[in-house]
Coordinates of C-alpha atoms in Angstrom, one line a residue:
M19 CA 57.8 -64.3 -121.1
A20 CA 54.6 -63.3 -119.3
A21 CA 52.5 -66.0 -117.8
S22 CA 49.2 -66.5 -119.4
P23 CA 46.1 -65.7 -117.3
G24 CA 44.4 -68.6 -115.5
V25 CA 47.7 -70.5 -115.1
S26 CA 49.1 -70.6 -111.5
K27 CA 52.7 -70.8 -110.6
P28 CA 54.0 -74.2 -109.4
G29 CA 54.4 -74.2 -105.6
S30 CA 51.6 -71.7 -104.9
S31 CA 49.1 -74.4 -104.0
R32 CA 51.6 -75.9 -101.6
L33 CA 52.1 -72.6 -99.8
G34 CA 48.3 -72.0 -99.5
S35 CA 47.8 -75.5 -97.9
T36 CA 50.5 -74.8 -95.4
K37 CA 48.9 -71.6 -94.3
L38 CA 45.5 -73.2 -94.1
Y39 CA 46.9 -76.0 -91.8
R40 CA 48.5 -73.5 -89.5
T41 CA 45.3 -71.5 -89.2
A42 CA 43.3 -74.6 -88.4
R43 CA 45.8 -75.7 -85.8
R44 CA 45.6 -72.3 -84.1
A45 CA 41.8 -72.5 -84.1
V46 CA 41.8 -75.9 -82.5
I47 CA 44.2 -74.8 -79.8
L48 CA 42.2 -71.7 -79.0
A49 CA 39.0 -73.7 -78.9
G50 CA 40.6 -76.1 -76.4
L51 CA 41.8 -73.3 -74.2
A52 CA 38.4 -71.7 -74.2
L53 CA 36.8 -75.0 -73.2
A54 CA 39.2 -75.5 -70.4
L55 CA 38.7 -72.0 -69.1
A56 CA 34.9 -72.4 -69.2
Q57 CA 35.2 -75.6 -67.2
L58 CA 37.4 -73.9 -64.6
A59 CA 35.1 -70.9 -64.4
S60 CA 32.1 -73.2 -63.9
A61 CA 33.9 -75.1 -61.1
Q62 CA 34.9 -71.9 -59.4
S63 CA 31.3 -70.6 -59.6
A64 CA 30.0 -73.8 -58.2
A65 CA 32.5 -73.6 -55.3
R66 CA 31.4 -70.1 -54.6
Q67 CA 27.7 -71.1 -54.7
K68 CA 28.2 -73.8 -52.1
P69 CA 26.3 -72.7 -48.9
K70 CA 28.5 -71.8 -46.0
G71 CA 26.0 -71.0 -43.4
P72 CA 24.7 -69.8 -41.1
R73 CA 24.8 -73.2 -39.4
A74 CA 24.3 -73.1 -35.6
L75 CA 25.4 -75.8 -33.1
G76 CA 23.9 -76.1 -29.7
L77 CA 23.4 -78.5 -26.8
V78 CA 19.9 -79.5 -25.6
Q79 CA 19.6 -80.2 -21.9
L80 CA 16.5 -82.5 -21.6
A81 CA 15.2 -83.1 -18.1
P82 CA 13.2 -86.3 -17.1
N83 CA 10.0 -84.2 -16.9
G84 CA 10.3 -83.2 -20.5
K85 CA 11.5 -79.6 -19.8
A86 CA 14.3 -78.6 -22.2
H87 CA 16.8 -75.8 -22.6
L88 CA 19.4 -75.0 -25.3
I89 CA 23.0 -73.9 -24.7
P90 CA 24.3 -72.1 -27.8
I91 CA 27.8 -73.2 -28.9
T92 CA 28.9 -72.1 -32.3
I93 CA 27.7 -70.5 -35.5
L94 CA 29.4 -71.2 -38.8
Y95 CA 29.2 -68.3 -41.3
D96 CA 31.2 -68.0 -44.4
G97 CA 33.6 -70.7 -43.3
E98 CA 34.4 -69.2 -39.9
F99 CA 33.2 -70.4 -36.5
Y100 CA 31.9 -67.8 -34.1
D101 CA 30.7 -68.0 -30.5
A102 CA 27.0 -68.4 -30.7
S103 CA 26.3 -66.8 -27.4
A104 CA 27.8 -63.5 -28.6
Y105 CA 27.2 -63.5 -32.3
K106 CA 24.9 -60.6 -33.2
A107 CA 23.6 -60.4 -29.6
S108 CA 21.4 -57.4 -30.1
P109 CA 19.5 -57.7 -27.9
V110 CA 19.6 -61.5 -27.9
P111 CA 22.0 -63.8 -29.9
M112 CA 21.0 -64.8 -33.3
A113 CA 21.1 -68.4 -32.3
L114 CA 18.4 -67.9 -29.7
E115 CA 15.9 -65.9 -31.7
S116 CA 12.3 -66.9 -31.0
G117 CA 11.1 -69.5 -33.5
T118 CA 14.5 -70.9 -34.4
V119 CA 14.2 -74.7 -34.8
Y120 CA 17.1 -77.1 -33.9
E121 CA 17.2 -80.7 -34.9
G122 CA 18.6 -82.9 -32.0
V123 CA 21.1 -85.5 -33.4
R124 CA 22.7 -88.1 -31.1
T125 CA 25.8 -89.6 -32.8
G126 CA 24.4 -88.4 -36.1
V127 CA 20.9 -89.9 -35.6
S128 CA 17.9 -87.6 -35.4
E129 CA 16.1 -87.5 -32.1
G130 CA 13.6 -84.7 -32.3
L131 CA 13.1 -81.0 -32.7
F132 CA 13.7 -78.1 -30.3
T133 CA 11.9 -74.8 -30.9
V134 CA 13.2 -71.7 -29.2
T135 CA 10.6 -69.6 -27.5
S136 CA 12.6 -67.2 -25.4
A137 CA 16.2 -66.3 -24.4
L138 CA 17.4 -66.2 -20.8
Q139 CA 20.6 -64.5 -19.5
G140 CA 22.3 -65.2 -16.3
N141 CA 25.9 -65.1 -15.0
N142 CA 27.1 -63.8 -18.4
T143 CA 25.7 -66.8 -20.2
W144 CA 22.7 -67.2 -22.5
I145 CA 20.3 -70.1 -22.5
G146 CA 17.4 -70.7 -24.8
D147 CA 14.1 -71.8 -23.4
G148 CA 11.7 -73.7 -25.6
T149 CA 9.8 -76.9 -26.4
W150 CA 11.1 -80.3 -27.2
Q151 CA 9.3 -82.8 -29.5
S152 CA 10.7 -86.3 -30.0
N153 CA 10.4 -88.0 -33.3
S154 CA 7.8 -90.4 -31.8
A155 CA 5.7 -87.5 -30.6
I156 CA 5.9 -85.8 -34.0
A157 CA 4.9 -89.0 -35.8
A158 CA 2.0 -89.5 -33.4
A159 CA 0.8 -85.9 -34.0
K160 CA 1.0 -86.4 -37.8
D161 CA -1.0 -89.7 -37.6
A162 CA -3.7 -88.0 -35.4
A163 CA -4.0 -85.1 -37.9
A164 CA -4.3 -87.4 -40.8
K165 CA -7.1 -89.3 -39.1
R166 CA -8.9 -86.1 -38.3
K167 CA -8.6 -85.0 -41.9
A168 CA -9.9 -88.3 -43.1
V169 CA -12.9 -88.2 -40.8
M170 CA -13.7 -84.6 -41.9
S171 CA -13.4 -85.4 -45.6
K172 CA -15.6 -88.4 -45.3
P173 CA -19.2 -87.5 -46.3
A174 CA -21.9 -88.0 -43.7
P175 CA -24.1 -91.0 -44.2
E176 CA -27.5 -90.3 -45.9
P177 CA -30.5 -91.1 -43.7
V178 CA -32.4 -94.2 -44.7
E179 CA -35.8 -93.2 -45.9
G180 CA -38.6 -95.7 -44.9
P181 CA -42.4 -95.6 -45.0
P182 CA -44.1 -92.7 -43.2
V183 CA -44.7 -93.3 -39.5
L184 CA -47.8 -91.9 -37.8
R185 CA -47.1 -90.5 -34.4
R186 CA -49.8 -89.6 -31.8
A187 CA -49.7 -86.1 -30.5
S188 CA -49.2 -85.6 -26.8
A189 CA -52.4 -84.8 -24.8
K190 CA -52.5 -81.2 -23.8
P191 CA -53.7 -80.4 -20.2
K192 CA -57.2 -79.0 -20.0
P193 CA -57.4 -75.3 -19.0
T194 CA -58.6 -74.6 -15.5
E195 CA -61.9 -72.8 -15.2
D196 CA -61.6 -69.6 -13.3
A197 CA -65.3 -68.7 -13.4
P198 CA -67.5 -69.9 -10.5
S199 CA -70.2 -72.4 -11.1
G200 CA -72.9 -70.2 -9.7
G201 CA -73.3 -68.4 -13.0
S202 CA -72.4 -64.9 -11.7
A203 CA -70.2 -64.2 -14.7
A204 CA -71.7 -60.7 -15.1
S205 CA -70.6 -59.6 -11.8
G206 CA -67.2 -58.1 -11.3
P207 CA -64.0 -60.2 -10.9
A208 CA -64.0 -62.2 -7.8
S209 CA -61.6 -61.1 -5.1
P210 CA -58.7 -63.3 -4.6
A211 CA -59.1 -66.0 -2.0
P212 CA -56.9 -65.8 1.0
P213 CA -54.1 -68.3 1.1
A214 CA -55.2 -71.5 2.6
S215 CA -53.5 -72.9 5.6
A216 CA -51.1 -75.8 5.4
P217 CA -53.5 -78.6 6.3
A218 CA -56.1 -77.2 3.9
A219 CA -53.7 -76.9 1.0
S220 CA -52.5 -80.5 1.5
T221 CA -56.0 -81.9 1.1
A222 CA -57.1 -81.8 -2.5
S223 CA -60.7 -82.4 -3.7
P224 CA -61.1 -85.8 -5.2
S225 CA -63.2 -84.4 -8.0
A226 CA -60.2 -82.3 -9.3
S227 CA -57.9 -85.3 -9.3
D228 CA -60.5 -87.4 -11.0
E229 CA -60.9 -84.9 -13.8
D230 CA -57.3 -84.9 -14.9
S231 CA -54.9 -87.4 -13.4
D232 CA -51.9 -85.7 -15.2
R233 CA -52.6 -82.4 -13.6
P234 CA -49.6 -81.2 -11.5
V235 CA -50.5 -80.7 -7.9
L236 CA -48.5 -78.6 -5.5
K237 CA -48.1 -80.2 -2.1
R238 CA -46.4 -78.7 1.0
P239 CA -44.0 -81.1 2.7
A240 CA -45.1 -82.3 6.1
A241 CA -43.8 -80.2 8.9
A242 CA -41.1 -81.9 10.8
T243 CA -42.0 -82.5 14.3
A244 CA -39.7 -80.8 16.8
P245 CA -37.6 -83.2 18.7
V246 CA -38.4 -83.6 22.3
A247 CA -35.5 -82.6 24.4
S248 CA -34.7 -85.3 26.8
A249 CA -32.0 -85.6 29.4
P250 CA -29.0 -87.5 28.1
S251 CA -28.5 -90.8 29.8
P252 CA -25.4 -91.4 31.9
A253 CA -24.3 -94.2 29.6
V254 CA -24.3 -92.0 26.5
T255 CA -22.4 -89.2 28.3
E256 CA -19.7 -91.6 29.5
A257 CA -19.3 -93.0 25.9
E258 CA -19.0 -89.6 24.4
A259 CA -16.4 -88.6 27.1
E260 CA -14.4 -91.7 26.3
A261 CA -14.6 -91.0 22.6
D262 CA -13.3 -87.4 23.1
P263 CA -11.4 -87.0 26.4
D264 CA -10.9 -83.2 25.6
R265 CA -14.6 -82.5 25.4
P266 CA -15.7 -80.1 28.1
V267 CA -18.2 -81.6 30.6
L268 CA -20.3 -79.6 33.0
K269 CA -20.3 -81.0 36.6
R270 CA -21.3 -79.7 40.0
G271 CA -18.9 -79.3 42.8
A272 CA -15.1 -79.4 42.9
P273 CA -13.2 -81.9 40.7
T274 CA -11.8 -85.0 42.4
A275 CA -8.1 -85.9 42.4
E276 CA -8.7 -88.6 39.8
E277 CA -10.2 -86.1 37.4
L278 CA -7.3 -83.7 38.0
K279 CA -4.8 -86.4 37.0
K280 CA -6.8 -87.2 33.8
R281 CA -6.8 -83.5 32.9
S282 CA -3.1 -83.0 33.4
A283 CA -2.4 -86.2 31.3
S284 CA -4.6 -84.9 28.5
V285 CA -2.9 -81.5 28.5
A286 CA 0.6 -83.0 28.4
T287 CA -0.5 -85.2 25.4
S288 CA -2.0 -82.3 23.5
A289 CA 1.2 -80.2 24.1
T290 CA 3.4 -83.0 22.8
A291 CA 1.2 -83.4 19.7
G292 CA 1.4 -79.6 19.1
K293 CA 5.2 -79.6 19.3
D294 CA 5.3 -82.5 16.8
S295 CA 2.9 -80.8 14.4
H296 CA 5.2 -77.8 14.1
K297 CA 8.2 -79.9 13.1
P298 CA 8.9 -80.0 9.3
T299 CA 7.8 -83.2 7.7
A300 CA 10.5 -85.1 6.0
L301 CA 9.9 -85.1 2.2
A302 CA 10.1 -88.3 0.4
P303 CA 13.2 -88.5 -1.7
T304 CA 12.4 -87.6 -5.4
V305 CA 14.1 -89.9 -7.8
L306 CA 15.2 -87.9 -10.8
G307 CA 16.9 -89.4 -13.8
P308 CA 20.0 -87.9 -15.3
I309 CA 19.7 -84.9 -17.7
Q310 CA 20.2 -85.9 -21.3
L311 CA 22.7 -83.9 -23.4
I312 CA 21.7 -84.0 -27.1
P313 CA 23.7 -81.9 -29.7
A314 CA 21.4 -79.9 -32.0
I315 CA 21.9 -78.4 -35.4
S316 CA 20.0 -75.5 -37.0
D317 CA 20.6 -75.2 -40.7
A318 CA 18.1 -74.4 -43.4
A319 CA 20.2 -75.9 -46.3
G320 CA 22.3 -78.5 -44.5
P321 CA 22.8 -82.1 -45.4
E322 CA 20.8 -84.9 -44.0
P323 CA 22.4 -86.4 -40.8
R324 CA 24.1 -89.7 -41.0
P325 CA 25.0 -92.1 -38.1
Y326 CA 28.6 -91.9 -36.8
A327 CA 28.5 -94.9 -34.4
Y328 CA 30.9 -97.7 -35.2
S329 CA 29.4 -101.1 -34.3
L330 CA 31.7 -103.5 -32.5
K331 CA 31.3 -107.1 -31.5
P332 CA 31.7 -107.8 -27.7
E333 CA 35.1 -109.5 -28.3
E334 CA 36.3 -106.7 -30.5
E335 CA 35.2 -104.1 -28.0
Q336 CA 37.0 -105.9 -25.2
K337 CA 40.2 -106.2 -27.2
L338 CA 40.2 -102.5 -28.1
R339 CA 39.4 -101.6 -24.5
N340 CA 42.5 -103.5 -23.3
K341 CA 44.7 -101.7 -25.9
M342 CA 43.3 -98.3 -25.0
L343 CA 43.8 -99.0 -21.3
A344 CA 47.4 -99.9 -21.9
L345 CA 48.0 -96.6 -23.7
A346 CA 46.2 -94.8 -21.0
A347 CA 48.4 -96.4 -18.3
N348 CA 51.5 -95.1 -20.1
E349 CA 50.0 -91.6 -20.2
V350 CA 49.1 -91.7 -16.5
R351 CA 52.6 -92.9 -15.5
A352 CA 54.2 -90.3 -17.7
W353 CA 52.1 -87.6 -16.1
A354 CA 52.9 -88.8 -12.6
A355 CA 56.6 -88.9 -13.4
Q356 CA 56.6 -85.1 -13.9
P357 CA 58.1 -83.0 -11.0
E358 CA 54.7 -81.4 -10.2
S359 CA 53.2 -84.8 -9.3
A360 CA 56.2 -86.9 -8.4
G361 CA 55.2 -87.0 -4.8
S362 CA 52.5 -89.5 -5.5
Q363 CA 54.8 -92.1 -7.0
P364 CA 55.9 -95.1 -5.0
A365 CA 59.5 -94.7 -3.9
P366 CA 61.8 -97.4 -5.5
R367 CA 63.6 -99.7 -3.2
P368 CA 67.4 -99.2 -3.0
G369 CA 69.3 -101.8 -5.0
S370 CA 66.3 -103.2 -6.9
K371 CA 65.0 -102.4 -10.3
A372 CA 61.9 -100.2 -10.1
K373 CA 58.8 -101.8 -11.5
P374 CA 56.4 -99.5 -13.3
P375 CA 53.4 -99.0 -11.2
Q376 CA 50.1 -100.2 -12.7
P377 CA 47.3 -97.7 -12.3
T378 CA 43.8 -98.9 -11.4
F379 CA 41.0 -97.5 -13.6
E380 CA 37.4 -96.7 -12.8
D381 CA 34.5 -95.2 -14.6
V382 CA 35.9 -96.3 -17.9
Q383 CA 33.9 -95.3 -21.0
L384 CA 34.9 -96.3 -24.5
H385 CA 33.3 -94.8 -27.7
A386 CA 33.9 -95.8 -31.3
F387 CA 33.0 -93.5 -34.2
D388 CA 33.3 -93.7 -38.0
L389 CA 33.6 -90.0 -38.7
S390 CA 34.6 -90.1 -42.4
N391 CA 33.2 -93.3 -43.8
S392 CA 36.7 -94.8 -43.9
N393 CA 35.7 -98.0 -41.9
E394 CA 38.6 -97.1 -39.5
P395 CA 37.1 -96.4 -36.0
I396 CA 38.1 -93.4 -34.0
L397 CA 38.3 -94.5 -30.4
V398 CA 37.7 -92.1 -27.5
L399 CA 38.4 -93.3 -23.9
T400 CA 37.6 -91.4 -20.8
A401 CA 38.5 -92.8 -17.3
K402 CA 39.7 -92.1 -13.8
A403 CA 42.8 -93.7 -12.5
R404 CA 44.8 -94.0 -9.3
L405 CA 48.4 -95.1 -8.7
P406 CA 49.3 -97.4 -5.8
V407 CA 50.3 -95.3 -2.8
R408 CA 52.8 -96.3 -0.1
S409 CA 53.4 -95.0 3.4
N410 CA 56.3 -92.7 2.4
T411 CA 54.4 -91.0 -0.4
A412 CA 52.3 -87.9 -0.5
S413 CA 48.5 -87.7 -0.6
D414 CA 46.6 -89.9 -3.0
L415 CA 45.7 -88.2 -6.3
Q416 CA 43.0 -89.1 -8.8
Y417 CA 44.0 -88.8 -12.4
I418 CA 41.5 -88.1 -15.2
I419 CA 42.5 -89.0 -18.7
T420 CA 40.9 -88.5 -22.1
L421 CA 42.5 -90.5 -24.9
V422 CA 41.8 -90.4 -28.7
A423 CA 43.3 -93.0 -31.0
R424 CA 42.7 -94.4 -34.5
D425 CA 42.5 -98.1 -35.3
D426 CA 43.9 -98.9 -38.7
M427 CA 43.1 -101.8 -41.0
Y428 CA 45.9 -103.9 -39.5
G429 CA 44.6 -103.5 -35.9
D430 CA 47.3 -101.1 -34.8
L431 CA 46.4 -98.1 -32.6
H432 CA 47.7 -94.6 -33.4
K433 CA 47.4 -92.1 -30.7
A434 CA 45.9 -88.8 -31.8
F435 CA 45.4 -87.0 -28.6
A436 CA 45.8 -87.4 -24.8
S437 CA 44.8 -85.1 -22.0
V438 CA 45.7 -86.0 -18.4
T439 CA 45.2 -84.0 -15.2
D440 CA 44.8 -84.8 -11.5
S441 CA 42.7 -83.6 -8.7
G442 CA 45.4 -81.3 -7.4
H443 CA 45.7 -79.2 -10.6
F444 CA 42.1 -78.4 -11.6
D445 CA 42.8 -74.8 -10.9
V446 CA 45.3 -74.6 -13.8
L447 CA 44.6 -77.7 -15.9
S448 CA 41.1 -78.6 -17.2
R449 CA 39.7 -82.0 -17.9
L450 CA 37.9 -83.0 -21.1
E451 CA 34.4 -84.6 -21.1
L452 CA 33.2 -86.1 -24.4
I453 CA 29.8 -84.8 -25.5
D454 CA 29.3 -86.5 -28.9
A455 CA 30.3 -86.7 -32.5
V456 CA 28.6 -83.9 -34.6
D457 CA 28.7 -82.5 -38.1
A458 CA 29.5 -78.9 -37.1
D459 CA 30.4 -77.5 -40.6
G460 CA 27.8 -79.5 -42.7
D461 CA 30.3 -81.4 -44.9
G462 CA 29.1 -84.8 -43.9
R463 CA 32.1 -85.6 -41.7
G464 CA 31.9 -85.8 -38.0
E465 CA 33.8 -83.7 -35.5
L466 CA 34.4 -84.4 -31.7
L467 CA 32.6 -82.1 -29.3
F468 CA 34.1 -81.8 -25.8
R469 CA 33.3 -79.9 -22.6
Q470 CA 36.4 -78.4 -21.0
V471 CA 35.9 -78.2 -17.2
S472 CA 38.1 -76.5 -14.6
D473 CA 37.8 -74.5 -11.5
A474 CA 37.5 -71.3 -13.7
G475 CA 34.4 -72.7 -15.3
S476 CA 33.5 -74.8 -18.4
A477 CA 33.7 -74.2 -22.1
F478 CA 33.1 -76.2 -25.3
V479 CA 35.9 -77.3 -27.6
L480 CA 35.4 -78.7 -31.1
Y481 CA 38.1 -80.9 -32.7
R482 CA 38.5 -82.5 -36.1
V483 CA 40.4 -85.8 -36.5
I484 CA 42.9 -85.6 -39.4
G485 CA 45.2 -88.6 -39.7
D486 CA 46.8 -89.1 -36.3
R487 CA 46.2 -85.6 -35.0
L488 CA 43.3 -83.6 -33.5
W489 CA 42.9 -80.1 -35.0
P490 CA 41.0 -77.5 -32.9
L491 CA 38.2 -75.8 -34.8
F492 CA 36.6 -73.8 -32.0
Q493 CA 37.6 -73.0 -28.5
G494 CA 34.9 -71.5 -26.2
T495 CA 35.3 -69.1 -23.4
P496 CA 35.2 -70.5 -19.9
G497 CA 32.2 -69.7 -17.8
Q498 CA 29.5 -71.4 -19.9

């Protein structure tokens, strides 16, 4: 029997609802995948748009007289560190182009601005010459400019108008009459009178002075009388001779024996004075202060600097210093125990237990940094040490140590790096001198900048502290 039109089969509506549910589920899944892919693509594009440089790092050498120079260190470009003294050096390195501005930051705190004016090359090294302006000088210049602008913009005060004031005109001098009083005006011009003599010019007629008292009168100064030459008295001559014994004196006859003695004595005195005058004068010692080393950053789109110094109380600093010196003593003893430097160790007594020698430290410097806002200080200790020397040992050696450790929240020290050398191995092993903590890559975290010094020269080294290790980011070429 055929089905009548308009009547659906039983089960057809159930099949349609199942297909519709599957289609909706697929649409929801596809929409979710599209949203996830869009978020991932936006995150990747944001990561690609993050500025990666160029970011230049240098070291400002500030002299006590205000003269400043810049040593280029690194340039960060596209995530890679390059030697700033050689990067695009055509003809001068890009880091030392004229007009480049560096911001001096000491332990993350801004100190001033250095502007490069020229580049100097010597001994295969580049140095930037320029001007240094401290933050205080910049603020003072801004205040002075603001005051000048305020004075110029202020309208001038209007003059106060009062009642009119009558002023008497100054009396004009009467014109002098050139015509003679005799009435001979029709005759020709009178011939000029000859110049009067000095006495006649000095005497003026009283009538002329009475007519106009303000009339200027030319007067010739009175001639100075010639001094009458008189023979000098013997007393004056003797006084002048005593005042100047080398003054020549004319006398008649042969000189006496006493006069000859005086002449020889004066000649000897003048000769001695002449010899002393040719000797170089001793210059007063000039007291010059130490040259300041300030790291400097040049980055047009970098983050604002933040301080990296970790403040310690005096008792906390003393406690950490003792812990760091204990670690440093172990490092020095371990270095001295090596065969290369074993000659400086004290020889143990036979039949007795050798006691570990205790080194004596000097020039100890401890720095504490918070490089990653973790509130766990990174400690850097630099010191010089000596071990006790006995009669049967070799020459005394001076050890130089640089120690980096991390202090955790429980007060335990974790050694991250140690560098030890001695005065007998500077030709092959360099020593590390801490410069400061700097943000070399612009991520807000601080890195440790060292100067590596040896007999071959010096170079800059940049380290990043990750956990309990120091990772090198840049190693300069010796000779800087």
